[in-house]
mmCIF file of C-alpha atoms in Angstrom:
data_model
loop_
_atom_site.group_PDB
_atom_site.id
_atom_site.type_symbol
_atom_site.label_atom_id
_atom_site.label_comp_id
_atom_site.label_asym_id
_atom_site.label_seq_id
_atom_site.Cartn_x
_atom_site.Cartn_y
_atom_site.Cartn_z
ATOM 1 C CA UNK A 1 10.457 0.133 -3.175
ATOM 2 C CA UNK A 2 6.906 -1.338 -4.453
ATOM 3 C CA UNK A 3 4.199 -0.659 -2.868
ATOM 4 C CA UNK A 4 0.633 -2.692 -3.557
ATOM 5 C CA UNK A 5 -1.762 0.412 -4.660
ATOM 6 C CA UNK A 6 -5.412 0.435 -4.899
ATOM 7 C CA UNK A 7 -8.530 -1.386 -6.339
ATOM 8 C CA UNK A 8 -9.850 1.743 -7.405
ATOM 9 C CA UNK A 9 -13.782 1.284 -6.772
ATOM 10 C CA UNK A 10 -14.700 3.597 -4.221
ATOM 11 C CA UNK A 11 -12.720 6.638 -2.508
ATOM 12 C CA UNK A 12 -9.792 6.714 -0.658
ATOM 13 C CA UNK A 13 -10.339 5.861 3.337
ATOM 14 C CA UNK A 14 -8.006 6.185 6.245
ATOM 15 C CA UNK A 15 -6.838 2.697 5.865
ATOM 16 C CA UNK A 16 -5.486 3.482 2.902
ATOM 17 C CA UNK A 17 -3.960 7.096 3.921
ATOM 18 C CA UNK A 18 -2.567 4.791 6.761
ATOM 19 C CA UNK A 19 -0.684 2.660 4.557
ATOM 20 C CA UNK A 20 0.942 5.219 2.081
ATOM 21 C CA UNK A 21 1.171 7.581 4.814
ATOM 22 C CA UNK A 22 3.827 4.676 6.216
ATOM 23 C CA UNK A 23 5.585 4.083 3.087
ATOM 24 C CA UNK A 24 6.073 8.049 2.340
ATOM 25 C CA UNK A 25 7.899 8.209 5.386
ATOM 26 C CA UNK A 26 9.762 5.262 4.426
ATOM 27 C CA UNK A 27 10.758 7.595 1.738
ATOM 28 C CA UNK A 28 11.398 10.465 3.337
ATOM 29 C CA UNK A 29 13.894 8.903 5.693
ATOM 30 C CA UNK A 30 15.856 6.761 2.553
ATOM 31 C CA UNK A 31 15.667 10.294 1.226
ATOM 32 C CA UNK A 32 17.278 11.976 4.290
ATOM 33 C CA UNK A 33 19.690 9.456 4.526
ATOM 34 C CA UNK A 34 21.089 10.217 1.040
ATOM 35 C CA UNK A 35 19.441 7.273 -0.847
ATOM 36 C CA UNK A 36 18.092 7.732 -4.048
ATOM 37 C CA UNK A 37 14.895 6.009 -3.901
ATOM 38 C CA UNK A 38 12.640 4.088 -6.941
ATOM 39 C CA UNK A 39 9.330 4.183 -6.017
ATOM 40 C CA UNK A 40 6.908 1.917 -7.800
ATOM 41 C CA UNK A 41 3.036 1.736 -6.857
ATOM 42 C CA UNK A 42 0.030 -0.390 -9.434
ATOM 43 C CA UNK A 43 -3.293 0.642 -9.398
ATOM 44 C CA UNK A 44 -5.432 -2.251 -10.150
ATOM 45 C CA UNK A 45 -8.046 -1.244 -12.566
ATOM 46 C CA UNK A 46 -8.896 -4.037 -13.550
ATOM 47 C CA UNK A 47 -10.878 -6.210 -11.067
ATOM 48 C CA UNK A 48 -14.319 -7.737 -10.345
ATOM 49 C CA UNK A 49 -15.299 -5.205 -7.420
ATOM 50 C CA UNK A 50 -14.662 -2.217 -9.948
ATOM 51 C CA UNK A 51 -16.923 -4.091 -12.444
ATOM 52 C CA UNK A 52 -19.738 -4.665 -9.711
ATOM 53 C CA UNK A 53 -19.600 -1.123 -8.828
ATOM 54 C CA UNK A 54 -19.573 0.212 -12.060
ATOM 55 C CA UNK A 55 -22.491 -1.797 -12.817
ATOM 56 C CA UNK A 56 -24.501 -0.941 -10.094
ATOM 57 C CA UNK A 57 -24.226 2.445 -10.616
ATOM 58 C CA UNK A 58 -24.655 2.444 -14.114
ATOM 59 C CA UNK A 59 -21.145 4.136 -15.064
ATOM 60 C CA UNK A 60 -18.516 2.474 -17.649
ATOM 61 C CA UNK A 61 -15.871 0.653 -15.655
ATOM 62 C CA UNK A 62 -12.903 2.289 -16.913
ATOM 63 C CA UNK A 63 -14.483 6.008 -16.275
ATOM 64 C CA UNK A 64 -15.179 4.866 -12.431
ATOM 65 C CA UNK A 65 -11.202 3.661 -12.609
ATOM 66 C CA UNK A 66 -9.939 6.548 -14.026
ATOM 67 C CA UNK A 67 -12.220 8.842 -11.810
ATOM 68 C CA UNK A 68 -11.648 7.002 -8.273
ATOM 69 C CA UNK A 69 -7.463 6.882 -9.323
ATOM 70 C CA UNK A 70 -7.636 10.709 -9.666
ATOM 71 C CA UNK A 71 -9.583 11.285 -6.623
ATOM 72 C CA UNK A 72 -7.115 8.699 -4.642
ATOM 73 C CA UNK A 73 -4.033 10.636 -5.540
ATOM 74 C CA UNK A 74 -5.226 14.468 -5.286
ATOM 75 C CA UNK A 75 -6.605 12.497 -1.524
ATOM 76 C CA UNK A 76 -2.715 11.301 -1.416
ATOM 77 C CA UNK A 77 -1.281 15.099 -2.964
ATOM 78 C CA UNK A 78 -3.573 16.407 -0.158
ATOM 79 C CA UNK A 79 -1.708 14.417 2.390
ATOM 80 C CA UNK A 80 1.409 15.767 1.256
ATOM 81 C CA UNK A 81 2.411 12.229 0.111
ATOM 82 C CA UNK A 82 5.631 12.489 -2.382
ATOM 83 C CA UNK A 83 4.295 10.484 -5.508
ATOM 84 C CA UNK A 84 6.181 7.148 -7.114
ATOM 85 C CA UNK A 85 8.209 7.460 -10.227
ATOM 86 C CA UNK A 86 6.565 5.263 -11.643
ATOM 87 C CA UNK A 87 2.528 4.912 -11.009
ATOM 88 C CA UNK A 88 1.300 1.697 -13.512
ATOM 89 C CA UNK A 89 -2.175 0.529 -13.926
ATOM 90 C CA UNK A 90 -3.206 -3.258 -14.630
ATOM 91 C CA UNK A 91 -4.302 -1.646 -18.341
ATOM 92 C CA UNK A 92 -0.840 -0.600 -18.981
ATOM 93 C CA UNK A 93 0.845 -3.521 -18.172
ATOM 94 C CA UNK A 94 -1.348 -6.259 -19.407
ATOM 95 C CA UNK A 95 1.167 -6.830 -22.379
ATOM 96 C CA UNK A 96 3.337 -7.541 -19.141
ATOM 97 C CA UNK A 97 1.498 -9.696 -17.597
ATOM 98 C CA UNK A 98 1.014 -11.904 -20.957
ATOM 99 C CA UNK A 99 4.702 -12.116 -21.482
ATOM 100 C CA UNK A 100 5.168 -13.290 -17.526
ATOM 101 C CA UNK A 101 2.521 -16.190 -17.984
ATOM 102 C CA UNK A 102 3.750 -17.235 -21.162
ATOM 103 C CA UNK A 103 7.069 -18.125 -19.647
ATOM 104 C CA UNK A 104 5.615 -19.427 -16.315
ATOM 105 C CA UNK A 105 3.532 -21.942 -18.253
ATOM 106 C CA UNK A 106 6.360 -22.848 -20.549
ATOM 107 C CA UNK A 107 8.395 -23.136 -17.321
ATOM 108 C CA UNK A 108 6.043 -26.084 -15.668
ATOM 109 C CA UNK A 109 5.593 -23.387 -12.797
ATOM 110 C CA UNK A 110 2.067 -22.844 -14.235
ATOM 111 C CA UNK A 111 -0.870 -25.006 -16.281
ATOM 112 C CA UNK A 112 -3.756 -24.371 -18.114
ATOM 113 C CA UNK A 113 -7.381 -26.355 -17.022
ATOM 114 C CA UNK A 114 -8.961 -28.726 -19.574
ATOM 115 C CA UNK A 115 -12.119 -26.617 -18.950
ATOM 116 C CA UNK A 116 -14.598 -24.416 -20.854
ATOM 117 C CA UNK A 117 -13.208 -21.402 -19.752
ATOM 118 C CA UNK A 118 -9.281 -22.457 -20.051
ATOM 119 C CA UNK A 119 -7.911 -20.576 -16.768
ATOM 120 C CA UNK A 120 -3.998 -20.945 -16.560
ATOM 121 C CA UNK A 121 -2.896 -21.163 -12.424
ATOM 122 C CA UNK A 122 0.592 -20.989 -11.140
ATOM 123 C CA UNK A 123 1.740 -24.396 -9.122
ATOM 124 C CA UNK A 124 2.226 -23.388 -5.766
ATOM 125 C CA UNK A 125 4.903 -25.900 -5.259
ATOM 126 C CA UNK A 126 6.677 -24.276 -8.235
ATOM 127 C CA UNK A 127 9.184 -22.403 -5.701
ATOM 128 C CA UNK A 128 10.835 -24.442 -3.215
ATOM 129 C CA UNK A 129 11.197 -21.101 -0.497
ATOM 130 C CA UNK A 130 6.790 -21.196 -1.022
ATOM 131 C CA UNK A 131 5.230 -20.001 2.276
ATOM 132 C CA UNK A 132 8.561 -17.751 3.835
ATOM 133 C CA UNK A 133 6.882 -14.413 3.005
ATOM 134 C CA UNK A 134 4.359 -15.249 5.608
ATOM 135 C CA UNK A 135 5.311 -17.892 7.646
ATOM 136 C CA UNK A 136 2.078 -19.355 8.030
ATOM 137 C CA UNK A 137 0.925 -22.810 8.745
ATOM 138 C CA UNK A 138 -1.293 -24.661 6.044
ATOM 139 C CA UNK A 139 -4.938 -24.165 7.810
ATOM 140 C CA UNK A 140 -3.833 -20.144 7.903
ATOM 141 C CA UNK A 141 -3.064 -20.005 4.630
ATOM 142 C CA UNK A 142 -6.315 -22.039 3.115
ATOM 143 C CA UNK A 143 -8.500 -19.601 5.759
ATOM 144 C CA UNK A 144 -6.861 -16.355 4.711
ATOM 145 C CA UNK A 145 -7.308 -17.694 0.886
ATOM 146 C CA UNK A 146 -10.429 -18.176 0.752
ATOM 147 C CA UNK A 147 -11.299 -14.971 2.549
ATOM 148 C CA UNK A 148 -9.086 -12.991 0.102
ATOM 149 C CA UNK A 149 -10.130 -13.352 -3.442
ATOM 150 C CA UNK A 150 -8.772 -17.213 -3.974
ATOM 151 C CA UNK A 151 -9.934 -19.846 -5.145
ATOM 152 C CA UNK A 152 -9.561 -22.752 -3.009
ATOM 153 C CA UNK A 153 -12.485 -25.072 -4.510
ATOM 154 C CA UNK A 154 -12.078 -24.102 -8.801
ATOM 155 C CA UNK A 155 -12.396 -27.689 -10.508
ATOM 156 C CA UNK A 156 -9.587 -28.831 -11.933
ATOM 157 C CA UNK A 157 -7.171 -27.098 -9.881
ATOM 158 C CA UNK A 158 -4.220 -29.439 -8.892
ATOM 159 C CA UNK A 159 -3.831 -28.249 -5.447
ATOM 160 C CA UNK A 160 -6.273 -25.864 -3.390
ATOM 161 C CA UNK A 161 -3.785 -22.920 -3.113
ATOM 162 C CA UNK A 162 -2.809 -22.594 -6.350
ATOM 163 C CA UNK A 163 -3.446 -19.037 -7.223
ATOM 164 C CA UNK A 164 -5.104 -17.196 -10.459
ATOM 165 C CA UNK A 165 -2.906 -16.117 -12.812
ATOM 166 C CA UNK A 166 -4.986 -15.753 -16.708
ATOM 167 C CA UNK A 167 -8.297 -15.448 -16.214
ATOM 168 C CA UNK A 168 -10.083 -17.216 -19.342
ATOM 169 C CA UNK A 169 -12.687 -14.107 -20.689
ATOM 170 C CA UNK A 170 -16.243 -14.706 -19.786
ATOM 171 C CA UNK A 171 -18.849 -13.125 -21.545
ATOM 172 C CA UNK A 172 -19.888 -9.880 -20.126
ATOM 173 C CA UNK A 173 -16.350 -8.887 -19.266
ATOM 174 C CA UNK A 174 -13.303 -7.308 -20.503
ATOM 175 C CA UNK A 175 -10.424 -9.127 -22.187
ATOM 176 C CA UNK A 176 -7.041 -9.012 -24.304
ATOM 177 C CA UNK A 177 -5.909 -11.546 -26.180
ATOM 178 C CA UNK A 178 -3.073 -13.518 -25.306
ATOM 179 C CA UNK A 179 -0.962 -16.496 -26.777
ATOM 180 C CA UNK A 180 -3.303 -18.766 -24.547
ATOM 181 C CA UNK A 181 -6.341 -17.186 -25.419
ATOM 182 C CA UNK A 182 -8.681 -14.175 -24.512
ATOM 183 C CA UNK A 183 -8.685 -13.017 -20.985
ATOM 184 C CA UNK A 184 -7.269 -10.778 -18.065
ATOM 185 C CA UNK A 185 -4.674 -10.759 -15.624
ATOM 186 C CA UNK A 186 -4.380 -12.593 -11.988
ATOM 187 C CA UNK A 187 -3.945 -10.307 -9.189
ATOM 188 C CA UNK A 188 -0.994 -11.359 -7.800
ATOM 189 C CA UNK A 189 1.366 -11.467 -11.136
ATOM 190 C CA UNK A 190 -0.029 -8.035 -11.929
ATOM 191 C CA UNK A 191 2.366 -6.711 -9.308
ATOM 192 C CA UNK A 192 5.315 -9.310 -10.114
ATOM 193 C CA UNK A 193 5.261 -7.952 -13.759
ATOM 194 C CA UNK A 194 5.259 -4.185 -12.972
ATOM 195 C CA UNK A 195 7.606 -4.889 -9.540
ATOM 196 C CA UNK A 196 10.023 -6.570 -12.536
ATOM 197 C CA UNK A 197 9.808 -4.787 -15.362
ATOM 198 C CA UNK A 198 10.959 -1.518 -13.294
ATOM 199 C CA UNK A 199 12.853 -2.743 -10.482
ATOM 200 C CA UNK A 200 14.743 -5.935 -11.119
ATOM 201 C CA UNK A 201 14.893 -8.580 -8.803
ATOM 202 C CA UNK A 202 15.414 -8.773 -4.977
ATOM 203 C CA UNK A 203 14.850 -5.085 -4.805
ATOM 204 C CA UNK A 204 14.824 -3.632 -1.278
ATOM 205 C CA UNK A 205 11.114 -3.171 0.274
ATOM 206 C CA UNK A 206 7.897 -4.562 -0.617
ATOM 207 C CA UNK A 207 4.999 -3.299 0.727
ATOM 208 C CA UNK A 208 1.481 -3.016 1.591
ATOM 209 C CA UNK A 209 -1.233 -3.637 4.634
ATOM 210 C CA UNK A 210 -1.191 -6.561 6.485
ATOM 211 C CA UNK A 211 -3.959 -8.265 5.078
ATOM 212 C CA UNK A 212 -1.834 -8.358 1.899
ATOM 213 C CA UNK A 213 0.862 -11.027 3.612
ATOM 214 C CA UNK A 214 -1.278 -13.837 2.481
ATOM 215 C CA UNK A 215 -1.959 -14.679 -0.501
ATOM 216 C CA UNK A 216 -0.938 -11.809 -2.149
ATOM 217 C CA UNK A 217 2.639 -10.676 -1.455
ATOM 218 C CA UNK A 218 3.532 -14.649 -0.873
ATOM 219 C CA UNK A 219 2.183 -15.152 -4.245
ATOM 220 C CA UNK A 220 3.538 -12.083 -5.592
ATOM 221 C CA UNK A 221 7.053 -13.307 -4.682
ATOM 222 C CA UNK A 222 6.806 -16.576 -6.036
ATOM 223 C CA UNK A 223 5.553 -15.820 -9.065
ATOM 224 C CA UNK A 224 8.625 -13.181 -9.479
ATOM 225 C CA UNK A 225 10.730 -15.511 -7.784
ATOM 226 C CA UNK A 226 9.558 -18.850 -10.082
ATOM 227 C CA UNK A 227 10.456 -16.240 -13.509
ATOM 228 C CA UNK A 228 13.488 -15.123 -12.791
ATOM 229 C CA UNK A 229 14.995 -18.399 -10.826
ATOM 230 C CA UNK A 230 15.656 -16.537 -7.512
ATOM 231 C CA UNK A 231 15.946 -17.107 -3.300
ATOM 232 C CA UNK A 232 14.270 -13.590 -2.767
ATOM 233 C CA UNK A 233 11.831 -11.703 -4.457
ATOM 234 C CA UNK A 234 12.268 -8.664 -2.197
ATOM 235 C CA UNK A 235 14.720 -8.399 0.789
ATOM 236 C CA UNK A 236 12.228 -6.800 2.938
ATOM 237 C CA UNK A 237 8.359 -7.111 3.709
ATOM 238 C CA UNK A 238 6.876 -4.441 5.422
ATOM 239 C CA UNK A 239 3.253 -4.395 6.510
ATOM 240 C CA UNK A 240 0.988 -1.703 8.248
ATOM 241 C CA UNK A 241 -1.383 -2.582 10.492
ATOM 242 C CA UNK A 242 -5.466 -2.251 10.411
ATOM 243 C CA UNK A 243 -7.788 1.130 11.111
ATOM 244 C CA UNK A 244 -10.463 0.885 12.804
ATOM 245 C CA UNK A 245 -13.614 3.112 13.492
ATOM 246 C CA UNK A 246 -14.667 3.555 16.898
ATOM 247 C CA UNK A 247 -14.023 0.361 18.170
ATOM 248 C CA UNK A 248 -15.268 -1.198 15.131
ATOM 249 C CA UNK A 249 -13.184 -2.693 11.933
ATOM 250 C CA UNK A 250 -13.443 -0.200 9.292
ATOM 251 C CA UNK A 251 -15.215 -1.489 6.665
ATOM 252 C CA UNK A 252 -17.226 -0.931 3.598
ATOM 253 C CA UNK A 253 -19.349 -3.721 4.154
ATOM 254 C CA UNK A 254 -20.273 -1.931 7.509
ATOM 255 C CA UNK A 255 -20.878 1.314 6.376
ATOM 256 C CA UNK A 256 -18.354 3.182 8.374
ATOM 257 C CA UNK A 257 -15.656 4.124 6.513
ATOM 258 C CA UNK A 258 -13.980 7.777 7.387
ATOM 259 C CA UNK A 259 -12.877 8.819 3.681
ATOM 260 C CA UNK A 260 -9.939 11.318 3.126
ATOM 261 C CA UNK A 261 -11.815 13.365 0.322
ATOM 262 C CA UNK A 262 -15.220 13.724 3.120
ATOM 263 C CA UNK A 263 -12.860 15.229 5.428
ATOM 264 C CA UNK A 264 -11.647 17.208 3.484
ATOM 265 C CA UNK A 265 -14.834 18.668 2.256
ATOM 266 C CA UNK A 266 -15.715 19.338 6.127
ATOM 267 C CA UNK A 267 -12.403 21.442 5.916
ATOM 268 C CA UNK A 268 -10.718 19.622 8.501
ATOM 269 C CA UNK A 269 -6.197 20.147 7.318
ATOM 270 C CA UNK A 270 -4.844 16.979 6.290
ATOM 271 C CA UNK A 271 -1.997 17.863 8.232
ATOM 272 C CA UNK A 272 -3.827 17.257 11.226
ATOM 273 C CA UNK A 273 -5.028 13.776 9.396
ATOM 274 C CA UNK A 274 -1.457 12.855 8.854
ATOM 275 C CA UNK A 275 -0.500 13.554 12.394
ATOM 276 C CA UNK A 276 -3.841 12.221 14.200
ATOM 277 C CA UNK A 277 -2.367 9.020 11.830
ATOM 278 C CA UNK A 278 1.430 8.912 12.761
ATOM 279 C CA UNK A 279 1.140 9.255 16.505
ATOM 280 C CA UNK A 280 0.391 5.769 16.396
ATOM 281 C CA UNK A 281 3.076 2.829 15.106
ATOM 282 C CA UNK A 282 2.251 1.906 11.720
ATOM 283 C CA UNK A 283 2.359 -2.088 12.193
ATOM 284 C CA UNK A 284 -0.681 -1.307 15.097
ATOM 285 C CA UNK A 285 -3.709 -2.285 14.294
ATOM 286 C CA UNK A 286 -5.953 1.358 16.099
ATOM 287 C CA UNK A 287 -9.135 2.978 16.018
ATOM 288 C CA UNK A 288 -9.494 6.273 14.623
ATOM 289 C CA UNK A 289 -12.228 8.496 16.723
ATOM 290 C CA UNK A 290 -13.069 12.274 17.367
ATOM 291 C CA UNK A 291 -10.466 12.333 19.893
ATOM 292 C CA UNK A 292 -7.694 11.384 17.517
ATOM 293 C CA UNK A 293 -8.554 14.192 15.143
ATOM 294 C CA UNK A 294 -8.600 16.564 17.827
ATOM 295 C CA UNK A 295 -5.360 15.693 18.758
ATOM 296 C CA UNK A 296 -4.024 16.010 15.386
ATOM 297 C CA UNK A 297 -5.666 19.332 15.402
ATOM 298 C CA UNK A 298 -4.466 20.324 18.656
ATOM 299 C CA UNK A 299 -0.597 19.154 18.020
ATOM 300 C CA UNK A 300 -0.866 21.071 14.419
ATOM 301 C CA UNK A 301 -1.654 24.311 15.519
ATOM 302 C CA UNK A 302 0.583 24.273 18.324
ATOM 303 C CA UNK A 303 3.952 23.148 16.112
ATOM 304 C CA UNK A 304 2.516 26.245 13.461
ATOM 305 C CA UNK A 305 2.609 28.743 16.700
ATOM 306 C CA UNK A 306 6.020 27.567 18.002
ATOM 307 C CA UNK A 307 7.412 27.811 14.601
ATOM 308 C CA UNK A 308 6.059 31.320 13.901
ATOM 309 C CA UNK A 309 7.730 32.551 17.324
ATOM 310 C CA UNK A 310 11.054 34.870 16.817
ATOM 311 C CA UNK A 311 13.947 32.254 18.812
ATOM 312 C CA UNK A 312 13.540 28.748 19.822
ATOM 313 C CA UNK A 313 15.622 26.369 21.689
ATOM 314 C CA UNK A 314 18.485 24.862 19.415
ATOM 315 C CA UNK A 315 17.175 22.615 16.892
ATOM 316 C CA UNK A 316 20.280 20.272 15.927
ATOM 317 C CA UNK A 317 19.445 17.908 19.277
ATOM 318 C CA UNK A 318 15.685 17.736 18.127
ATOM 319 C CA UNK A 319 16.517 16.832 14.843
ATOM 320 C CA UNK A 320 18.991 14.521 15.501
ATOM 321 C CA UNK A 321 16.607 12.780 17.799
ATOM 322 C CA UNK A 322 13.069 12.880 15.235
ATOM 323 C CA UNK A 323 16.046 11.263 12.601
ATOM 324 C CA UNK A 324 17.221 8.498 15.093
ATOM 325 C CA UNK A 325 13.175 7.531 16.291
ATOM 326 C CA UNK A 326 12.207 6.996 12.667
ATOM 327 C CA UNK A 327 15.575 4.933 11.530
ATOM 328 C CA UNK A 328 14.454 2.953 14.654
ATOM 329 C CA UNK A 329 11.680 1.012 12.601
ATOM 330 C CA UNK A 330 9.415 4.289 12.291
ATOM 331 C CA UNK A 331 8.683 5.088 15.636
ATOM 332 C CA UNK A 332 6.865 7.787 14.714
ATOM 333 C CA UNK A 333 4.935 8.613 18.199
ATOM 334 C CA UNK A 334 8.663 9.398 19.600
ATOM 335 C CA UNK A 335 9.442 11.788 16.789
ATOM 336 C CA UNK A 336 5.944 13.703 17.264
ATOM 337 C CA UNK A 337 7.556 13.720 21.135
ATOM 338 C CA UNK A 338 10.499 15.049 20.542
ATOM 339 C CA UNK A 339 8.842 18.026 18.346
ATOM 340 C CA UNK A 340 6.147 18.457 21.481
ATOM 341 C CA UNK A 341 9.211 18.950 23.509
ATOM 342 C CA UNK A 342 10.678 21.060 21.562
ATOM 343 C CA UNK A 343 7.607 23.103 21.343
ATOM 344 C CA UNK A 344 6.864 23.164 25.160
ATOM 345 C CA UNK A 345 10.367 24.774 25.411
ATOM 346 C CA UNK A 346 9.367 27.494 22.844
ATOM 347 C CA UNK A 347 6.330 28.241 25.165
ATOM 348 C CA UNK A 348 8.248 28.733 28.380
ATOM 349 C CA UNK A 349 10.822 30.578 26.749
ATOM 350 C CA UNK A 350 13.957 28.677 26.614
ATOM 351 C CA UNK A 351 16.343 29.263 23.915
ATOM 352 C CA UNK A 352 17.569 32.256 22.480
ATOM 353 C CA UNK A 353 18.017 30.906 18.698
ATOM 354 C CA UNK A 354 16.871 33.112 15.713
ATOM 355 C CA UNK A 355 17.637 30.227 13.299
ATOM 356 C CA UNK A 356 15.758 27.311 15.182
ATOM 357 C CA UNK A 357 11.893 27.730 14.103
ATOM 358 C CA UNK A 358 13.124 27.931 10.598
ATOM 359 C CA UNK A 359 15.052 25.027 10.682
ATOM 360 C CA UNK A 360 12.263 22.477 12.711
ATOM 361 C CA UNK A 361 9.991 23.887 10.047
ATOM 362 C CA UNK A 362 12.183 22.593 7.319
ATOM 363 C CA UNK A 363 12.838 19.593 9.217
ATOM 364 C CA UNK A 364 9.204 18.792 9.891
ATOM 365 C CA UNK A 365 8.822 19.097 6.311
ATOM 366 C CA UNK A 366 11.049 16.649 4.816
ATOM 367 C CA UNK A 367 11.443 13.995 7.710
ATOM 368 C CA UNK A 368 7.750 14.118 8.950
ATOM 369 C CA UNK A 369 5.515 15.497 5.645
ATOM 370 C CA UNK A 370 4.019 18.516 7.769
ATOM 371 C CA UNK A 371 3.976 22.206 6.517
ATOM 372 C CA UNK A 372 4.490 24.119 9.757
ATOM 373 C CA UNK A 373 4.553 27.906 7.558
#
């Protein structure tokens, strides 16, 4: 399983909790199930908004990487999110990255622009299955291009979509030198090289938010797909949908972004986070408000009372049932249902079970990522 990881600029917000939050429980059930699992998540520290930011505040672009990564994953530890095996930056795997766009250029699949600052861009005709990931029409995919980080209007380029893959250096930013030249890596065929490198082609899930369909996973998978000569990058694409704020988009350009660490610092559990999250489907876009806190509050504290109690109602059905909503495409709001239910029968005193609190606990805990004792 790869997972797209973060741009690490600025703190971790619920969007993002959202998304790995999905992707754990992805795990968690593969795990269940008796699967061993290869997780594989980039961090992308190296990127223009991480130089703007360091800049503006006056901080050396690697330290804000290195100190907005660590802050991300003790937000993620926090969450009770089981870490990848293998966790690779865009530093690391730049040596990658060179090797991959050596042998897409020497492939045809890519060319470098007659220009003063040689750029090298994959062909997006260069794969035959181009535009499957997403399914989108042509006017879709220029829109969401140009609105994601592309390029659409670069002189030189031979066709509008074709996407970024050596960035020539410039002065005032950081390079590594490369058969083609100084420079620094594309987005998109910094995740093909580290998805590669670790997990072979057409591995099983490849994943991310939404707004990473297009162009990033399509281009993602065609770069993979145009260097190792295959249908399928991945077998699977699975995308979480959108938090919002209120009504509003969440959004650092609007100001209203609900960060994991600030809620932390208020002392609010992230287990009540995690479940104010999950009693929602994860490809929904939905608004996160006071209410939805309190919920998760409210649903925390009563699972931690039921558990505590002395007998319970049988826990096999329960289990059996949280197990058979999430291999039924996550539904995580039925699994929180079934545990309410079980709950409610705690409180009116059905069951006569010694064993049962212990085992939903443990359950809870491994299927669903909340510590109930």
């Amino acid at each position: 399983m790869y997972v797209c990881g973060i741009t690490p600029y600025d703190a971790t917000h619920l969007g993002h909790a959202a998304t790995y939050l999905t992707f754990d429980i992805v795990n968690r059930v593969l795990r269940d199930q008796g699967h061993e699992v290869h997780y594989v998540q980039n961090v992308t520290d190296v990127d223009d908004p991480l130089f703007e930011r360091a800049d503006r505040d006056g901080i050396d672009w690697r330290d804000l990487g290195a100190r907005e990564t660590q802050l991300f994953r003790d937000d993620m530890t926090a969450l009770r999110v089981l870490p990848p095996r293998d966790y690779i930056g865009a530093v690391e795997s730049v040596n990658e990255v060179v090797e991959a766009v050596g042998k897409l250029v020497a492939s045809g699949a890519a060319y470098i622009l007659d220009d003063e600052y040689p750029d090298i861009y994959f062909r997006t005709d260069a794969t035959e299955q181009f535009g499957y990931e997403s399914g989108y029409d042509r006017a879709t995919m220029d829109r969401f291009f140009a609105e994601r980080g592309g390029d659409p209007d670069r002189p030189g380029k031979r066709h509008p979509l074709d996407a970024l893959l050596w960035r020539a250096a410039r002065p005032g930013e950081p390079s590594w030198e490369s058969p083609h030249g100084p420079g620094r890596p594309g987005w998109h065929i910094e995740c093909s090289a580290i998805a590669l490198n670790r997990l072979g082609v057409e591995f099983d899930i490849q994943g991310g938010g939404q707004d990473l369909i297009f162009p990033h996973h399509e281009f993602s998978a065609a770069h993979g797909e145009a260097l190792t000569d295959s249908r399928r990058f991945a077998r699977h694409y699975v995308h979480t949908g959108m938090i919002g704020l209120d009504g509003e988009k969440m959004s650092k350009s609007l100001g209203n972004l609900v960060l994991v660490s600030r809620l932390r610092q208020q002392g609010v559990d992230p287990a009540a986070v995690r479940l104010g999250l999950l009693e929602s489907h994860y490809r929904t876009d939905r608004m996160w408000t006071d209410e939805v806190l309190e919920r998760g509050v409210a649903r925390l504290n009563r699972w931690r009372t039921a558990a505590a109690a002395a007998v319970g109602p049988d826990a096999a059905d329960v289990i059996d049932r949280v197990r058979q909503h999430l291999a039924d495409d996550l539904n995580t709001p039925k699994a929180l249902d079934a545990v309410d239910a079980w709950c409610a029968d705690v409180e009116t005193g059905i069951g006569r079970s010694a064993s049962a609190p212990e085992e939903i606990a443990t359950a809870v805990d491994a299927l669903l990522g909340i510590t109930l004792r």
